[in-house]
XYZ file of C-alpha atoms in Angstrom:
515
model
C 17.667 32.489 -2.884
C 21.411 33.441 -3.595
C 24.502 30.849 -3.080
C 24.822 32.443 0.744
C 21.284 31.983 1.921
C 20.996 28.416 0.037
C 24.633 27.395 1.794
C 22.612 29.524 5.500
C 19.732 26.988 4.885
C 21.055 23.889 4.364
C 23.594 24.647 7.640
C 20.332 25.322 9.374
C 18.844 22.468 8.451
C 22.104 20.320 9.630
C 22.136 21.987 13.048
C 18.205 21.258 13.835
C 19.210 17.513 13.241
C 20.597 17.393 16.177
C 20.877 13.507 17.678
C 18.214 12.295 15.065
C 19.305 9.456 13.189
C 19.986 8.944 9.452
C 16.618 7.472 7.651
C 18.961 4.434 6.424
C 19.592 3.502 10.509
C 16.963 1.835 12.405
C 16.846 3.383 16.253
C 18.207 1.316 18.975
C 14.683 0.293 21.541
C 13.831 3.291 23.668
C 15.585 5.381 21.073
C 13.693 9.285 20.144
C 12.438 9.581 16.706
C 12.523 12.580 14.829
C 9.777 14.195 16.795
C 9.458 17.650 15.158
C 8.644 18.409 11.387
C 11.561 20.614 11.201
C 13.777 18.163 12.355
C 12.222 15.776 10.200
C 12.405 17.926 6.801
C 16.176 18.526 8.317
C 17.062 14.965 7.218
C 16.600 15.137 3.957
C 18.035 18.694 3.624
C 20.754 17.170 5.248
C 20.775 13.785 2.607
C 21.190 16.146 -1.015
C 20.329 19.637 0.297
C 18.297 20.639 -2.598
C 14.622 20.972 -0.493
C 13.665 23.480 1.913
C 12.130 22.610 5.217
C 8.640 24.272 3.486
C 8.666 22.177 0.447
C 8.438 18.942 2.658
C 5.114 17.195 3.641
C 5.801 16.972 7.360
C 3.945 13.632 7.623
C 5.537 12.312 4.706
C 9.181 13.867 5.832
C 8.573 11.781 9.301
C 7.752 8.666 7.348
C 10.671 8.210 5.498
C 13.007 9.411 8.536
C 11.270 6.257 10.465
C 12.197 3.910 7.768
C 14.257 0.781 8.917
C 17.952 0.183 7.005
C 18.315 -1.918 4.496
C 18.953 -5.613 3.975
C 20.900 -5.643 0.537
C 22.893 -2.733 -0.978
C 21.141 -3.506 -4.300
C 18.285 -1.211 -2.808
C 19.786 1.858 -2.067
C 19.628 3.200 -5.916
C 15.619 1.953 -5.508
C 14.978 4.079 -2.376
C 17.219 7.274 -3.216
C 14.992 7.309 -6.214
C 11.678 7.160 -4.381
C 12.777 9.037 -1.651
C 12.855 12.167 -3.998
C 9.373 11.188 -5.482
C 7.839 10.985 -1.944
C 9.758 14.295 -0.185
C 8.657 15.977 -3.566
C 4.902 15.031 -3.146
C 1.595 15.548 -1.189
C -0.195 12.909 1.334
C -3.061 11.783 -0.171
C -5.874 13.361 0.898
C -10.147 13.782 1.051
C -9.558 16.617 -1.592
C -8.393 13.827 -4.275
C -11.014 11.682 -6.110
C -9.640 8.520 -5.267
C -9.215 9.276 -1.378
C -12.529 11.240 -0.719
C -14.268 8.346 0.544
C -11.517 7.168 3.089
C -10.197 9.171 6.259
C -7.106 9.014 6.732
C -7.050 10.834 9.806
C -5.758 7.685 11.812
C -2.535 7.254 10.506
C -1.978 11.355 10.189
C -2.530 11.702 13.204
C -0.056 8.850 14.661
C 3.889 9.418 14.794
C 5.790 6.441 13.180
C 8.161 4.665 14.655
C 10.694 1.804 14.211
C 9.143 -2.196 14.740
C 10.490 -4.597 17.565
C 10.456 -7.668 15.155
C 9.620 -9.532 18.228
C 6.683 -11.851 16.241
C 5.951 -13.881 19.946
C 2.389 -15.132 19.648
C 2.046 -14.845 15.615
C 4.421 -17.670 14.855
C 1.766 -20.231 16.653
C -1.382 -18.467 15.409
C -0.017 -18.218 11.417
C 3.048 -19.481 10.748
C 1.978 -23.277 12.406
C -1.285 -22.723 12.427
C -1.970 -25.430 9.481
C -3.028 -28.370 10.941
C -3.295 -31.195 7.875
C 0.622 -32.887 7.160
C -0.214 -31.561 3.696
C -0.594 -28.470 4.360
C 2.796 -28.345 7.019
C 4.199 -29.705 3.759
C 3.633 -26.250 1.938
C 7.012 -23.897 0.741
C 6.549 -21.070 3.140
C 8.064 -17.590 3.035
C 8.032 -15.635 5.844
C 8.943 -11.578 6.033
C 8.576 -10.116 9.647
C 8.007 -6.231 9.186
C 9.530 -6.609 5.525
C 12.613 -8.313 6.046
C 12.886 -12.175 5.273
C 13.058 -14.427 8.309
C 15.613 -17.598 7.448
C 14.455 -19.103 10.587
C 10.798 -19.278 9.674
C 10.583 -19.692 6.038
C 10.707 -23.283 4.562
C 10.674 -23.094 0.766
C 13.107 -26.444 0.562
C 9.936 -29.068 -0.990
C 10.118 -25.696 -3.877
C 11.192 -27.746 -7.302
C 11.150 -27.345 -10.993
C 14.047 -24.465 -10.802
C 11.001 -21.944 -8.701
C 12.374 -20.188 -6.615
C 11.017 -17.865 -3.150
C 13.049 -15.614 -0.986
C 14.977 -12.338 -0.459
C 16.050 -10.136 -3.153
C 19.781 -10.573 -2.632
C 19.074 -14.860 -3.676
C 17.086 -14.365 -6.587
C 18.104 -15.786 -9.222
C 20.628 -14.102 -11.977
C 18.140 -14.669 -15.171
C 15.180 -11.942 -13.725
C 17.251 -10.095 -11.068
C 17.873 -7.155 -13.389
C 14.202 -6.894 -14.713
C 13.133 -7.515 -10.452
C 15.236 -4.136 -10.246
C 14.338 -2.477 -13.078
C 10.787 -3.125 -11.940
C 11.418 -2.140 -8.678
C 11.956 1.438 -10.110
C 9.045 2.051 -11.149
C 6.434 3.680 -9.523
C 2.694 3.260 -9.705
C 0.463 6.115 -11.567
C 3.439 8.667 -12.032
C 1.576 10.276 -14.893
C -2.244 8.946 -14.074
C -5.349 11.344 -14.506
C -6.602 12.227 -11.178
C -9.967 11.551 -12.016
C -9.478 8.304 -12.633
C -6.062 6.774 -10.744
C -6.739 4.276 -7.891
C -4.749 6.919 -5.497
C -1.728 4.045 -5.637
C 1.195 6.787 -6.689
C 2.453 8.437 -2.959
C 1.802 5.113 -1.023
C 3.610 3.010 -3.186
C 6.968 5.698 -3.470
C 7.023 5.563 0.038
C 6.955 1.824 0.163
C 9.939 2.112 -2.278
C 11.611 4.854 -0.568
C 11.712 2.532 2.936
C 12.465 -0.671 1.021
C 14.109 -2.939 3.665
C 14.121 -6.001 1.623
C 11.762 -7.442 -1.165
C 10.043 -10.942 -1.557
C 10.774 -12.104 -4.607
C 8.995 -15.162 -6.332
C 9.626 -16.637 -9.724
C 8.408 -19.723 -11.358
C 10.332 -20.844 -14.672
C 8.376 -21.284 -17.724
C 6.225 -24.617 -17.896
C 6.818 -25.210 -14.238
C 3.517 -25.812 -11.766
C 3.343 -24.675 -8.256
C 1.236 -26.462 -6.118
C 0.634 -23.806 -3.235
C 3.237 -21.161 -1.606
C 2.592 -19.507 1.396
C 3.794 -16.128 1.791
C 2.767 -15.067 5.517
C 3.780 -11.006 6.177
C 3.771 -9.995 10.010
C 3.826 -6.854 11.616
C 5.091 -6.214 15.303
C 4.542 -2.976 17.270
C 7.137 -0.336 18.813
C 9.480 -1.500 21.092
C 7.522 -1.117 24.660
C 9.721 1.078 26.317
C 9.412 3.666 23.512
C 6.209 5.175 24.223
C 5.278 8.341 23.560
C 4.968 10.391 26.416
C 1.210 11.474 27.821
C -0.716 13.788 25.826
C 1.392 12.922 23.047
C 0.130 11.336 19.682
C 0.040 7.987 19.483
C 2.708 5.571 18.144
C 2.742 3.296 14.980
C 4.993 0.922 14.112
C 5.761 1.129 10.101
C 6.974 -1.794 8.019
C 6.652 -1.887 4.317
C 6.529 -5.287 2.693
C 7.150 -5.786 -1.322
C 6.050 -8.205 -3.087
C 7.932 -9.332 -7.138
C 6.316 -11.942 -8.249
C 7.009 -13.128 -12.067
C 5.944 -16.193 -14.025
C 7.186 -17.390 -17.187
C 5.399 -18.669 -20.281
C 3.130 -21.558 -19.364
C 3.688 -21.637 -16.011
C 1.252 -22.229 -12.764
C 1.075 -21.156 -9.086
C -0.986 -20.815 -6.110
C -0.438 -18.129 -4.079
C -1.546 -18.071 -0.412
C -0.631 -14.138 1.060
C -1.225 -13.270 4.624
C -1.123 -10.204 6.659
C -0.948 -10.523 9.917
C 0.300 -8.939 13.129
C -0.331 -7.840 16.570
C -0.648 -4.114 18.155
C -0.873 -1.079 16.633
C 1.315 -0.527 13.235
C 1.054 0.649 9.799
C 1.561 -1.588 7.007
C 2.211 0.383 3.805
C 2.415 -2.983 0.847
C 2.824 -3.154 -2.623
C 3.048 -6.242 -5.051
C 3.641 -6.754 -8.531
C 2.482 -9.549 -9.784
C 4.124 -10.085 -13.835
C 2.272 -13.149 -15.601
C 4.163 -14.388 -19.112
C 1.937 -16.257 -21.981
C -0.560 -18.863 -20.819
C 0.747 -18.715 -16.934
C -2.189 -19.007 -14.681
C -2.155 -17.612 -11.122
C -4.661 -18.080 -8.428
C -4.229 -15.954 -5.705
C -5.595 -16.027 -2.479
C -5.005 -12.494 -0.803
C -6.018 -12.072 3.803
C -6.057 -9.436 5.720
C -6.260 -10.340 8.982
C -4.490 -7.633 10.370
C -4.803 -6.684 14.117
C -7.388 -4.335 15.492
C -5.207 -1.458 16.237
C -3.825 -1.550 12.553
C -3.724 0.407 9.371
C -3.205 -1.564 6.337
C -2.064 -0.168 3.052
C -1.435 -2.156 -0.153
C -1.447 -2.013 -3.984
C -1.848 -5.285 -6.039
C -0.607 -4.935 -10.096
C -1.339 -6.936 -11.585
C -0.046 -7.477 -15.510
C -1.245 -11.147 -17.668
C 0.678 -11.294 -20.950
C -1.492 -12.901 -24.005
C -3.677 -16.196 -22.904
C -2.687 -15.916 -18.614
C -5.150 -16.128 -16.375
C -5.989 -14.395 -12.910
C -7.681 -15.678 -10.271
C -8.143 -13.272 -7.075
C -9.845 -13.545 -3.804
C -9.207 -10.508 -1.524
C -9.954 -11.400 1.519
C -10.856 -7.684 4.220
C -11.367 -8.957 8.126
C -9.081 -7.173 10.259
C -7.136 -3.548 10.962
C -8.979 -0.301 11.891
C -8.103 1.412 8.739
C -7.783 -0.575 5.538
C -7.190 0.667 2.298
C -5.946 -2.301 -0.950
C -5.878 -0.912 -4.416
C -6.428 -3.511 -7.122
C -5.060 -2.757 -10.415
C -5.141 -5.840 -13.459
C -3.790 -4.879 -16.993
C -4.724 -7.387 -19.436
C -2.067 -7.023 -22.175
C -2.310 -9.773 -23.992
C -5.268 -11.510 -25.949
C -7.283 -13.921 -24.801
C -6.540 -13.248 -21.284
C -8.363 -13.687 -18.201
C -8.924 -12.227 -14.708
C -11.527 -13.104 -12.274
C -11.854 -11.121 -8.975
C -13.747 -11.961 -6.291
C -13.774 -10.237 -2.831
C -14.985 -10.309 0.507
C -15.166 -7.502 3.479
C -16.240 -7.967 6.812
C -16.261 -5.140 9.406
C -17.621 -4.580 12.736
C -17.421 -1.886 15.347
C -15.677 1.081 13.565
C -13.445 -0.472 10.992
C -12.799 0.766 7.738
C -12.338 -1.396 4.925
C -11.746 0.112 1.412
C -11.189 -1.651 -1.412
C -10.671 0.383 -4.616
C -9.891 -1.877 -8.268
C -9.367 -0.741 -12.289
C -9.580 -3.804 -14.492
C -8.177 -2.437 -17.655
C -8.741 -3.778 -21.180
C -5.309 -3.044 -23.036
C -6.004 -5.906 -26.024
C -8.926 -7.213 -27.478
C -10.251 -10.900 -26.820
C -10.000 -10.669 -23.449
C -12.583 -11.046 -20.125
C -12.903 -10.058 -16.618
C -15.337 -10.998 -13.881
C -15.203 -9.509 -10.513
C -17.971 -9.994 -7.538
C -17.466 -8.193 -3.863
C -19.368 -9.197 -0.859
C -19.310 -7.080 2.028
C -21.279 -7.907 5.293
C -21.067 -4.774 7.939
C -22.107 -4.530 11.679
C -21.965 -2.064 14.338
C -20.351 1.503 12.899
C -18.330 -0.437 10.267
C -17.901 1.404 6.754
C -17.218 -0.427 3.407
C -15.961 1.551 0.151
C -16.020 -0.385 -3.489
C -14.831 1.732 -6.141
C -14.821 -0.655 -9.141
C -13.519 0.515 -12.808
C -13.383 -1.130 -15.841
C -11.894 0.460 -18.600
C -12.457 -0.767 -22.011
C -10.235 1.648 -24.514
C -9.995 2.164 -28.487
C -9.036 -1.142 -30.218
C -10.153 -2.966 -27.150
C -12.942 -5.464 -29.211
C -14.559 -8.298 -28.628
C -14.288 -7.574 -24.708
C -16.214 -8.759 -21.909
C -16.678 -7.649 -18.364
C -18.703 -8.472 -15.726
C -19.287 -6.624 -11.984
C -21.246 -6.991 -9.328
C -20.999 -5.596 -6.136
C -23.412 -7.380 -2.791
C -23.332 -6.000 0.745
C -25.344 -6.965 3.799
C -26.128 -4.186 6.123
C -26.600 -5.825 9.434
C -26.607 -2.550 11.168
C -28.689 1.162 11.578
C -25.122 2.484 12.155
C -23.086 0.620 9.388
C -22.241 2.452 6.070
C -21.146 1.189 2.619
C -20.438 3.911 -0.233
C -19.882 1.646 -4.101
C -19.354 3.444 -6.930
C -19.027 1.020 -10.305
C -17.990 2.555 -13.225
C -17.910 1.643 -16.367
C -15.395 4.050 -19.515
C -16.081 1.998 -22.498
C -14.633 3.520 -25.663
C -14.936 0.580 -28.002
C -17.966 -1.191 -29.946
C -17.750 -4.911 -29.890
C -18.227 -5.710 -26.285
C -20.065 -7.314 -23.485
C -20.062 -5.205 -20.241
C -22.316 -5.315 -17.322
C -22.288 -4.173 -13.820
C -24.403 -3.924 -10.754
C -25.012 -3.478 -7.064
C -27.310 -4.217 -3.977
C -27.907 -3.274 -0.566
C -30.419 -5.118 1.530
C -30.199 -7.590 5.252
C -30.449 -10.797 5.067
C -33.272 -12.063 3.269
C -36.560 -12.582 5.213
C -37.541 -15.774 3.483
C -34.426 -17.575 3.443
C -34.151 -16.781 7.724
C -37.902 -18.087 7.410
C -36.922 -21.307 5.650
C -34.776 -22.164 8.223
C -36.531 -20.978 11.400
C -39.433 -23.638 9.957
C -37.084 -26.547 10.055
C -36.557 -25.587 14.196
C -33.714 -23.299 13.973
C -33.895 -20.226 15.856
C -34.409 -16.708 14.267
C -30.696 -15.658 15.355
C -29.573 -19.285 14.721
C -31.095 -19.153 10.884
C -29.242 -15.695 10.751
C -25.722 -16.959 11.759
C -25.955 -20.000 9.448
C -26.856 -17.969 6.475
C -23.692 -15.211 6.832
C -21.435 -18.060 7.522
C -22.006 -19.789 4.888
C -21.955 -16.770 2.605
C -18.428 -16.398 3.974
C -17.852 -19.922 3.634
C -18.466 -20.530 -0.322
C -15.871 -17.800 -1.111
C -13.400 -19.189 1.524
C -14.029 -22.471 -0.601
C -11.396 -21.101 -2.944
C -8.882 -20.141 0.235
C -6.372 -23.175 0.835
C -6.067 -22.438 4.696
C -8.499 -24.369 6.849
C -7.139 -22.072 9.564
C -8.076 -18.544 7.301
C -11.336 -20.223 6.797
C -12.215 -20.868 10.715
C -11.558 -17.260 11.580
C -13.566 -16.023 8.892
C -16.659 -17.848 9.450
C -16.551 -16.853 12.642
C -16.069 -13.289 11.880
C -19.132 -13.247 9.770
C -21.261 -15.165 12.363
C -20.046 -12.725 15.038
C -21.685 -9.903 12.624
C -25.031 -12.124 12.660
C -25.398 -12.115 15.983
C -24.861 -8.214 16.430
C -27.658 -7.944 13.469
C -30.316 -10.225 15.334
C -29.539 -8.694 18.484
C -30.541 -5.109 16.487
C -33.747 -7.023 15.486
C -34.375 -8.080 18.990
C -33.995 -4.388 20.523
C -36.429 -3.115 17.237
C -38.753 -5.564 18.287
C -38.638 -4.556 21.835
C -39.187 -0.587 20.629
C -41.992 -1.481 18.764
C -43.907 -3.464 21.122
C -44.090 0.084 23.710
């Protein structure tokens, strides 16, 4: 197009703005969105008037134009950069390897709107739920639809020089590499055959940056436990859409910097929680110097009318160590990418997962444990326990590359079907291109065993009894490894609710049978 029809298009694009607000304000409650995907594309035309209303994904157009504003002017470079990475790409899709398993129709289908903030019930049921003085002890961080709360976050018993809390506190020594990590952005350049589909998600999450928790432990400094508890509140009430319409989700998008120097030690409790229906579009970085060791213990408990989206990077310099348990329970729709680089020898990451769904929940969890040096191991088991129309997706890689000796890698992937209707799809995989190494991986499918329900049903339990015992206790000896009592509890009874849905399946094949 010549100079006159660029300068006709961009003055186009101004007028269809109309009253719609800039992406960098949040809308006052009861507020209109940007409701059509011309006005929507219209407010980035209007921000640097270099992309036409047709080069704009409309869903991703309205996603940025519901993004809150921001809590520290050290973000707007971060999100003027992403912005342009997200209006210049494509939502991810069935059509791309690492989405074709996972319908996204739910959130497409949804307009996105701004959060109340208005936590009510959540601050009992998470942020006090711990019980034990040693546990009420605990530094907590708290970040209510991505921007720190002062008035729930504790972090004063922190010591050592550690330090947890917004982005604008952090301290001097790692605030420049916190920024310079902040842009960039997951799997710019990543074979589509192989990327863990983190790349559109994760610009987006940059793009609508609000604020950032930040967490840093010195070097040679030990960190008991840290709770970091993210909630998510729905649209104001008043801003409904009207009838007919498409339904409403609240978007937040949490970011997690976590960095630990040489030699130094942490437990990590992270929580996802909230109430309604929202979308909750994460991403943490988690940065792990020589010999640091981090366990982490990862929930998602989000609520049923939720969908959850999160990437975990994880990157362990020579002799760290990693120790994950990704905890699935809640949301309609969720969807965490793990990704581990070990880049240094002799280190160490051991994943271990659990997923529990019932009704018609979809939990996804996709991983890539990759091999950079030589001399190091991985370990990673899933469990997954379905019921009713629930669907599971694994998609575990390990990737051993050239140089990578002396490696070794273990995977193995369990799921209880508890349901005709349930569905899990796991795909292990295995790119080894390296002699020298140790690398197995597996997978099984089955209900709960026969004999074990037997064994128990013969010391007087009953057959639907035996059954709940066995799944909660399956739950249970991950959980072990969880330090919330509270996480534990809802868990266990989560995964006994899913036993009792199985034997009442068993009862009603019984009953078929008998005609």
């Amino acid at each position: 197009a010549g100079p006159g029809q660029s300068q006709a298009m961009l003055t186009a694009c101004i007028a269809s703005i109309g009253a719609a607000y800039l992406p960098s304000q949040r809308p006052a409650p009861g507020a209109p969105l940007c409701g059509s995907a011309r006005g929507r594309a219209a407010v980035r035309c209007a921000e640097a008037g270099t992309l036409t209303q047709s080069a704009v994904d409309d869903w991703l157009g309205s996603a940025v134009a519901a993004r809150g504003s921001v809590a520290s002017g050290l973000l707007d470079e971060v999100r003027s950069e992403a912005t342009d990475v997200v209006l210049a790409a494509r939502r991810p899709g069935r059509k791309q390897e690492a989405w074709r398993r996972t319908d996204l129709s739910l959130l497409y289908g949804a307009t996105l709107g701004a959060p109340s903030g208005r936590v009510g019930e959540l601050v009992a049921g998470y942020v006090e739920e711990e019980e034990e003085a040693a546990a009420a002890a605990r530094p907590r961080l708290v970040f209510v639809d991505g921007v720190y709360s002062a008035d729930l976050s504790d972090t004063s018993s922190l010591g050592g020089g550690a330090y947890a809390g917004p982005l604008e506190q952090v301290p001097p020594e790692v605030r420049e590499a916190v920024l310079e990590s902040l842009r960039e952005i997951p799997e710019r350049e990543a074979d589509p055959r192989t990327e863990l589909g983190c790349h559109t998600f994760a610009a987006l999450n940059q793009a609508a940056l609000s604020d950032v928790a930040c967490v840093y432990v010195p070097s040679g400094v030990a960190v008991d436990t840290l709770r970091l508890i993210l909630l998510s509140t729905p649209s104001y009430p008043d801003s409904g859409a009207e009838a007919g319409a498409s339904p409403q989700l609240a978007a937040s998008h949490p970011n997690l910097s976590l960095w630990l120097g040489d030699g130094a030690s942490l437990s990590l409790l992270q929580q996802y929680a909230g109430r309604g229906a929202y979308f909750c579009n994460g991403l943490s970085r988690l940065r792990l110097g020589e010999n640091a060791s981090l366990t982490h213990a990862y929930l998602q408990e989000q609520s049923d009318g939720a969908v959850h989206v999160d990437s975990v990077l994880a990157t362990l310099a020579a002799g760290a160590r990693y120790d994950a348990n990704i905890v699935q329970s809640g949301g309609r729709l969720s969807r965490v990418n793990l990704a581990v680089r070990l880049e240094g020898r002799h280190s160490h990451a051991s994943l271990n997962g659990i997923a529990l769904g019932s009704e018609s929940q979809l939990l996804d969890l996709h991983s890539a444990v990759r091999h950079v040096s030589p001399d190091c191991s991985s370990e990673q088991e899933q469990r997954n326990a379905l019921a009713g129309r629930a669907r599971v997706v694994f998609r575990g890689a390990v990737q051993v590359p050239h140089g990578s000796d002396n490696t070794t890698a273990n995977q193995l992937c369990r799921s209880l079907l508890l349901s005709d209707s349930a569905r899990v799809d796991i795909s292990p995989n295995l790119e080894i291109l390296t002699d020298d190494v140790v690398c197995t991986h597996g997978a099984t499918v089955a209900d709960l065993d026969d004999e074990m329900v037997f064994y128990l049903q013969a010391r007087g339990l009953g057959r639907a009894e035996a059954r709940v015992l066995l799944l909660e206790g399956w739950a249970r000896s991950l959980m072990g490894e969880v330090p919330s009592e509270a996480a534990t509890r809802r868990v266990a009874a989560k995964a006994a609710g899913l036993a009792r849905e199985g034997a009442a399946r068993e009862v009603r094949k019984q009953a078929m049978s008998s005609i």
